[in-house]
PDB file of C-alpha atoms in Angstrom:
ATOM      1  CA  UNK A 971      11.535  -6.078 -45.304  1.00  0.00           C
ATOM      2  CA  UNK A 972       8.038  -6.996 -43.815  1.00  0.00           C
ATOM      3  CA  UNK A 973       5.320  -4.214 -43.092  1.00  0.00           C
ATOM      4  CA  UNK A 974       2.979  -3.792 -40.500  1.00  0.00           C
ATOM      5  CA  UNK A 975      -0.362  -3.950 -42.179  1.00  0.00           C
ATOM      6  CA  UNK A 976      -1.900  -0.028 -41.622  1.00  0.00           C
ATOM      7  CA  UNK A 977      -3.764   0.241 -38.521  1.00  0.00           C
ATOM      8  CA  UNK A 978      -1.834  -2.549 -36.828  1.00  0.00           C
ATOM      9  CA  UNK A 979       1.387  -1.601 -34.746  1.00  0.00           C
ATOM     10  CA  UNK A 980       4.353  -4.200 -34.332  1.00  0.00           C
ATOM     11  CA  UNK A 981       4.001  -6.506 -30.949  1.00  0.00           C
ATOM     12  CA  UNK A 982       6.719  -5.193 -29.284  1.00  0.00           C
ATOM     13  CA  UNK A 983       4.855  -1.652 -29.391  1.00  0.00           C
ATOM     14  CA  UNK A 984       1.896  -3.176 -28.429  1.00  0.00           C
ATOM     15  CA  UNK A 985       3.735  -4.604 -25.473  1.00  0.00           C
ATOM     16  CA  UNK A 986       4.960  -1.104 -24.473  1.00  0.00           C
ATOM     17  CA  UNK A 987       1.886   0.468 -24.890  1.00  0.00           C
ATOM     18  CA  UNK A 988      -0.094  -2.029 -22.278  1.00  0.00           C
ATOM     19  CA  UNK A 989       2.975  -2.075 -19.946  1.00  0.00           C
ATOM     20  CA  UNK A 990       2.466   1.390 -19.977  1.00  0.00           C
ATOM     21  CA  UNK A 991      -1.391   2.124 -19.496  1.00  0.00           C
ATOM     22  CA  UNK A 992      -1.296  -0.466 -16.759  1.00  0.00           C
ATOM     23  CA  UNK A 993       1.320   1.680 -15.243  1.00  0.00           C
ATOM     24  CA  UNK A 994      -0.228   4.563 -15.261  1.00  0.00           C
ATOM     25  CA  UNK A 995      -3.517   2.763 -14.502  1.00  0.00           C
ATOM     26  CA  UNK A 996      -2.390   1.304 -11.465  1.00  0.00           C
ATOM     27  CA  UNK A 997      -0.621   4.726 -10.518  1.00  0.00           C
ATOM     28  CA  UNK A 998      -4.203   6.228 -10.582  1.00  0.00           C
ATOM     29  CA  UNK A 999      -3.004   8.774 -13.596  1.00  0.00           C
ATOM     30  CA  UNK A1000      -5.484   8.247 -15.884  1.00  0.00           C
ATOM     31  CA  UNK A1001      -8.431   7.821 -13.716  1.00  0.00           C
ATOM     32  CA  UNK A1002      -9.134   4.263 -15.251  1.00  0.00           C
ATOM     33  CA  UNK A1003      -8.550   1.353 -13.182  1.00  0.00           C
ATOM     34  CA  UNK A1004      -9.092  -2.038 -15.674  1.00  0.00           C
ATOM     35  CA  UNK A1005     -10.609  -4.690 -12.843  1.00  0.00           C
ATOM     36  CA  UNK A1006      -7.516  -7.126 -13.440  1.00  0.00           C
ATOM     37  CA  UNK A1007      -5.176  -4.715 -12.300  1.00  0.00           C
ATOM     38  CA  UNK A1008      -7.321  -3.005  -9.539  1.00  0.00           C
ATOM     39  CA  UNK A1009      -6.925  -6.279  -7.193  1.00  0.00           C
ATOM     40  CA  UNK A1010      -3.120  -6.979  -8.249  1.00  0.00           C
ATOM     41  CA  UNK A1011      -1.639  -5.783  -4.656  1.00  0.00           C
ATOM     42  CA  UNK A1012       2.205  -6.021  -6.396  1.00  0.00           C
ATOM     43  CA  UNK A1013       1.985  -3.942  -9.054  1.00  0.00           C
ATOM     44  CA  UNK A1014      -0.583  -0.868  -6.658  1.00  0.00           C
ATOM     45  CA  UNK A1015       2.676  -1.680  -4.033  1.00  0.00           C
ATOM     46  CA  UNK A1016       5.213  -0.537  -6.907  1.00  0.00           C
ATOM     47  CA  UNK A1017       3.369   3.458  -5.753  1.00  0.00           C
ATOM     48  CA  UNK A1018       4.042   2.565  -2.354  1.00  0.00           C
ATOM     49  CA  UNK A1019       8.105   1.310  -3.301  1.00  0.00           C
ATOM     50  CA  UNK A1020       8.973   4.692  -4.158  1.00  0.00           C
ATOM     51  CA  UNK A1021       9.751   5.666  -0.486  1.00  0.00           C
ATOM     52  CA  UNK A1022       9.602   2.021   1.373  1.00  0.00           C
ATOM     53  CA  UNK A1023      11.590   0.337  -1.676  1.00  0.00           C
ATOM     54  CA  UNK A1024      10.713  -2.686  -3.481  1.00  0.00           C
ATOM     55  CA  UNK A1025      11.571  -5.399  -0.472  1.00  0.00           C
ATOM     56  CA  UNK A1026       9.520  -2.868   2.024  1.00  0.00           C
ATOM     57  CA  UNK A1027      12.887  -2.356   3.810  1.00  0.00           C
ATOM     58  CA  UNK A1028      12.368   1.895   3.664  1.00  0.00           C
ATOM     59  CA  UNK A1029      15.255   4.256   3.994  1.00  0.00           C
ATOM     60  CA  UNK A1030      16.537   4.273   7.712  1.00  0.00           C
ATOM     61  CA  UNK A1031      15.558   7.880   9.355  1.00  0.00           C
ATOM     62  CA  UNK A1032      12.831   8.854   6.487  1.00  0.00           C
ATOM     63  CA  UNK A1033      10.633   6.046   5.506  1.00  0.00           C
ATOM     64  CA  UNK A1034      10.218   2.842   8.233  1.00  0.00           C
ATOM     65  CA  UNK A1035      10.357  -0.455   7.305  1.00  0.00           C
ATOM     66  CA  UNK A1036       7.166  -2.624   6.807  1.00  0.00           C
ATOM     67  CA  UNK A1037       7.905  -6.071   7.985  1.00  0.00           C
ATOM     68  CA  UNK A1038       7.952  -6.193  11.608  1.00  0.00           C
ATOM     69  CA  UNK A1039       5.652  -3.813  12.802  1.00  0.00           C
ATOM     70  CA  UNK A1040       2.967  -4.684   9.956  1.00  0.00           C
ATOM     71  CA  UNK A1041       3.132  -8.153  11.477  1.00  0.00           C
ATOM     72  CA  UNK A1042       2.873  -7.125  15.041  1.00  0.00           C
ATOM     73  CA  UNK A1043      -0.187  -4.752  13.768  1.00  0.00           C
ATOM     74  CA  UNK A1044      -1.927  -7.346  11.115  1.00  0.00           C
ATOM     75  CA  UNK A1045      -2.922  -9.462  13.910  1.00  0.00           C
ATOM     76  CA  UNK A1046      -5.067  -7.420  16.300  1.00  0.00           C
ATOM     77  CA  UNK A1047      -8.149  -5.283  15.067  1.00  0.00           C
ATOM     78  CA  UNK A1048      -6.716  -2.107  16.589  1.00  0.00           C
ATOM     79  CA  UNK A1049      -3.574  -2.565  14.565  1.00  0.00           C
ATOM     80  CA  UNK A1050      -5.333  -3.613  10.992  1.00  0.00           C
ATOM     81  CA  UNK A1051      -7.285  -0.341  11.369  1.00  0.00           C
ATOM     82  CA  UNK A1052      -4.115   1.385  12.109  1.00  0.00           C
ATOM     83  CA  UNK A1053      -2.627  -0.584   8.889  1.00  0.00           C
ATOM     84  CA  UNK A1054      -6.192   0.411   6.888  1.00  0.00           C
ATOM     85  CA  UNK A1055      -6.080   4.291   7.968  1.00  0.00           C
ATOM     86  CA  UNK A1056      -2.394   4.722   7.228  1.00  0.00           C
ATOM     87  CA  UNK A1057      -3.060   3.846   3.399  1.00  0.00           C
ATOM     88  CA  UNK A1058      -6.552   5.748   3.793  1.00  0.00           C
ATOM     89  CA  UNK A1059      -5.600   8.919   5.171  1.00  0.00           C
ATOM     90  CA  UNK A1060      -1.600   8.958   4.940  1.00  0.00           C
ATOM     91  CA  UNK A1061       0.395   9.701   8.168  1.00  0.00           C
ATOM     92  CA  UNK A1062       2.437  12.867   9.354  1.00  0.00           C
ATOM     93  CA  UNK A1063       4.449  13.038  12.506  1.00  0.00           C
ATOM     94  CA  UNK A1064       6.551  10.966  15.004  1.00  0.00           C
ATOM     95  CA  UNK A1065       6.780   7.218  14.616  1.00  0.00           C
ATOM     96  CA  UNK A1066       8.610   4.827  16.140  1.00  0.00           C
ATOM     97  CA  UNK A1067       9.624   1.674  14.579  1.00  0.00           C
ATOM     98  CA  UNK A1068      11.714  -1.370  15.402  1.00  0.00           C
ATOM     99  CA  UNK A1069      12.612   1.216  17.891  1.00  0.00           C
ATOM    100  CA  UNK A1070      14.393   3.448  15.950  1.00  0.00           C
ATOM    101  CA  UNK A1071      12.660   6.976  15.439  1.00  0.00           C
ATOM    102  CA  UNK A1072      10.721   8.567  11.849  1.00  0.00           C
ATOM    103  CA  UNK A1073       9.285  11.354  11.359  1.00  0.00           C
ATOM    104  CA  UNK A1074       6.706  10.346   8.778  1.00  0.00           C
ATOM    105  CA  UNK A1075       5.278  12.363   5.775  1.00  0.00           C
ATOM    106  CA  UNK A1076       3.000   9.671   3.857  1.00  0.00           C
ATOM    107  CA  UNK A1077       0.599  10.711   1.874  1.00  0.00           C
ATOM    108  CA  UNK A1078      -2.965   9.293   1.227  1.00  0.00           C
ATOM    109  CA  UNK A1079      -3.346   7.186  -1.143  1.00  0.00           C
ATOM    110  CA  UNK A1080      -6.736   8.517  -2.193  1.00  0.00           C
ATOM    111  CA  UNK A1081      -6.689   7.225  -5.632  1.00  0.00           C
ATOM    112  CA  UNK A1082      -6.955   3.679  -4.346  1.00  0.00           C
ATOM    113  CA  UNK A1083     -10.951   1.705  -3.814  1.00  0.00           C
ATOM    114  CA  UNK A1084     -11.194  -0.053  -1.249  1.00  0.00           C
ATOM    115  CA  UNK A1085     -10.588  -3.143  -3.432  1.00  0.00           C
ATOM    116  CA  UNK A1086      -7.187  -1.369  -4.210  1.00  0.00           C
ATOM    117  CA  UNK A1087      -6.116  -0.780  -0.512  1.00  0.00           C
ATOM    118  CA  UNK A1088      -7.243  -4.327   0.383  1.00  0.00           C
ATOM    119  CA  UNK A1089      -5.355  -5.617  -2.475  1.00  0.00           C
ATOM    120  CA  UNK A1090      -1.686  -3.234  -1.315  1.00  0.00           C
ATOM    121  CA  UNK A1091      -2.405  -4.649   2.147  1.00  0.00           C
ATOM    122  CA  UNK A1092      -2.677  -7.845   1.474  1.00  0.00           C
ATOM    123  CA  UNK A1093       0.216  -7.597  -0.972  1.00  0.00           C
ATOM    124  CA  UNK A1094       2.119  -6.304   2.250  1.00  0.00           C
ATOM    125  CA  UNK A1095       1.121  -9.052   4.564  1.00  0.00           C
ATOM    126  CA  UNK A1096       2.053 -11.830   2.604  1.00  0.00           C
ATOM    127  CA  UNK A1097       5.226 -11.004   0.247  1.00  0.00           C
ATOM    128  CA  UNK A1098       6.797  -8.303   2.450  1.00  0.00           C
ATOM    129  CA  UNK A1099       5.713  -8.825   6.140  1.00  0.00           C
ATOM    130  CA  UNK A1100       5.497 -12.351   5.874  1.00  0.00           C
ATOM    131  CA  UNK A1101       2.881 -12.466   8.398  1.00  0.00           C
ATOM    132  CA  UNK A1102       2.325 -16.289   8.082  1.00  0.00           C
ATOM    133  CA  UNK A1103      -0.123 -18.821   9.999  1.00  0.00           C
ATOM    134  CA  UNK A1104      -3.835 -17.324  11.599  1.00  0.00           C
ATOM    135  CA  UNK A1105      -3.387 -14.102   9.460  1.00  0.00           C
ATOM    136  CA  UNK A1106      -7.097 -13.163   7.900  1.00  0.00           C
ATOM    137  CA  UNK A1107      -6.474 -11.059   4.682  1.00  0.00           C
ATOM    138  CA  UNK A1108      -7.746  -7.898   4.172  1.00  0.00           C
ATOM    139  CA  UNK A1109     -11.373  -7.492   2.847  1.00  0.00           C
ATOM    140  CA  UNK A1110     -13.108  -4.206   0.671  1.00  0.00           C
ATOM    141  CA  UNK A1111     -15.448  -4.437   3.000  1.00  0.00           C
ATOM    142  CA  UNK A1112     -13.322  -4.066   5.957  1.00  0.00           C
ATOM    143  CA  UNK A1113     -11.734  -1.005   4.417  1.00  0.00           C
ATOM    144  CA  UNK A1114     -15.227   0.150   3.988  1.00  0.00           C
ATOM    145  CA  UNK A1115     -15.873   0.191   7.618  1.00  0.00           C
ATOM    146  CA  UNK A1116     -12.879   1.832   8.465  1.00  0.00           C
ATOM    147  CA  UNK A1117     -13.203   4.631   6.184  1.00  0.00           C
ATOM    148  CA  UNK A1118     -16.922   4.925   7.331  1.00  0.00           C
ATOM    149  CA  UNK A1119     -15.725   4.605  10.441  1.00  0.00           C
ATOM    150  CA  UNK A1120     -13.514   7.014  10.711  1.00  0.00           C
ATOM    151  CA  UNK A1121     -13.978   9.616   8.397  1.00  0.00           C
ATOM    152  CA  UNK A1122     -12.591  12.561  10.546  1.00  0.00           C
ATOM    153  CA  UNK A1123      -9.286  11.447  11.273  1.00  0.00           C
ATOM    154  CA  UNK A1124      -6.241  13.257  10.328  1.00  0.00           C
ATOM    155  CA  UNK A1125      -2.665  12.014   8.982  1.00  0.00           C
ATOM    156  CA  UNK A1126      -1.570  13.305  12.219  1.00  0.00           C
ATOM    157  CA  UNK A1127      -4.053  11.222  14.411  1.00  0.00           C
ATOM    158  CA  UNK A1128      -2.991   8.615  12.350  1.00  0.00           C
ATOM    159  CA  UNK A1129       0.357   8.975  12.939  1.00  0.00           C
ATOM    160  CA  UNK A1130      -0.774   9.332  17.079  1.00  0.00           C
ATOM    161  CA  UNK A1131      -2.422   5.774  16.923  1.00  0.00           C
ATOM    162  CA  UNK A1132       0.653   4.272  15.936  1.00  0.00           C
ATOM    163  CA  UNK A1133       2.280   5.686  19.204  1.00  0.00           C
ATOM    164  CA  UNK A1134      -0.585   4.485  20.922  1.00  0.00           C
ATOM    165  CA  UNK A1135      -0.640   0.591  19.938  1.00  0.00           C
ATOM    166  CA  UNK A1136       3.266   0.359  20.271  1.00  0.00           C
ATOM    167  CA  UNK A1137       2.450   1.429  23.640  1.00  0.00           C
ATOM    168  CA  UNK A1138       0.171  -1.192  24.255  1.00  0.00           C
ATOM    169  CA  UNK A1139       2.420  -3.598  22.848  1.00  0.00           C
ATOM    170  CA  UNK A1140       5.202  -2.720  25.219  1.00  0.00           C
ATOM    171  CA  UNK A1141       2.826  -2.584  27.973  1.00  0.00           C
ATOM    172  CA  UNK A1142       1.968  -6.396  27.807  1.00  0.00           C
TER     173      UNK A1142
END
């Protein structure tokens, strides 16, 4: 029978244990944030999964699906700072999407940097969304501006704007 020398735990613990911190890491549930895992958009999206699911597809009446109408937003600027606030400040009230209606309840995500939010975005855009061709990827320092920017705004105005840019979509 072999023995771990004292002080030293087996590699399959050791495993566990980093699985775990990086978990809780990229939760925001210790407060710690090692840089590697701060820019990994997939594993800050696994948060976000809880209520949209893994493939972004969400739960028909509750939480809307990402794809299309990330797309249709990622490509103007009023729609990526639609996109930035929702992470930013969370949304509450009436949404529409794909045409079917929501009522939404998300929460902040306040324990994401702007590196963080720029990394879940970008996640978003390119493995769920699928945005493709002449899409421009999601910067710190444009979720900088935006959260200078708007500062004020509420999860319900948030949740307004999205009414307001499906409007102008229809509109054109």
């Amino acid at each position: 029978m072999r023995h771990a020398m004292p002080g030293r735990q087996h590699p399959t613990v050791q495993r566990r244990l980093r699985s775990a911190f990086a978990t809780l890491c990229a939760l925001g549930m210790l407060g710690v944030a090692p840089a590697s895992l701060a820019v990994d958009g997939s594993v800050l999206f696994q948060h976000c999964s809880a209520c949209h699911l893994p493939t972004g597809a969400g739960v028909p009446g509750t939480y809307p699906p990402l794809a299309a109408d990330f797309r249709a937003q990622a490509v103007t600027p009023e729609g990526r700072r639609y996109l930035t606030l929702v992470v930013l400040k969370g949304a509450i009230g009436a949404l529409t999407v794909d045409g079917k209606p929501y009522f939404a309840v998300m929460p902040a995500q306040s324990q994401l940097d702007d590196e963080g939010i720029a990394a879940v975005l970008n996640h978003v855009a390119t493995d769920i969304a699928k945005v493709g061709e002449g899409f421009v990827p999601f910067t710190p320092a444009d979720v900088a501006a935006v959260r200078a920017a708007d500062f004020g705004l509420s999860a319900q105005q948030v949740a307004q704007l999205h009414a307001t840019l499906v409007e102008k979509r229809i509109d054109k």
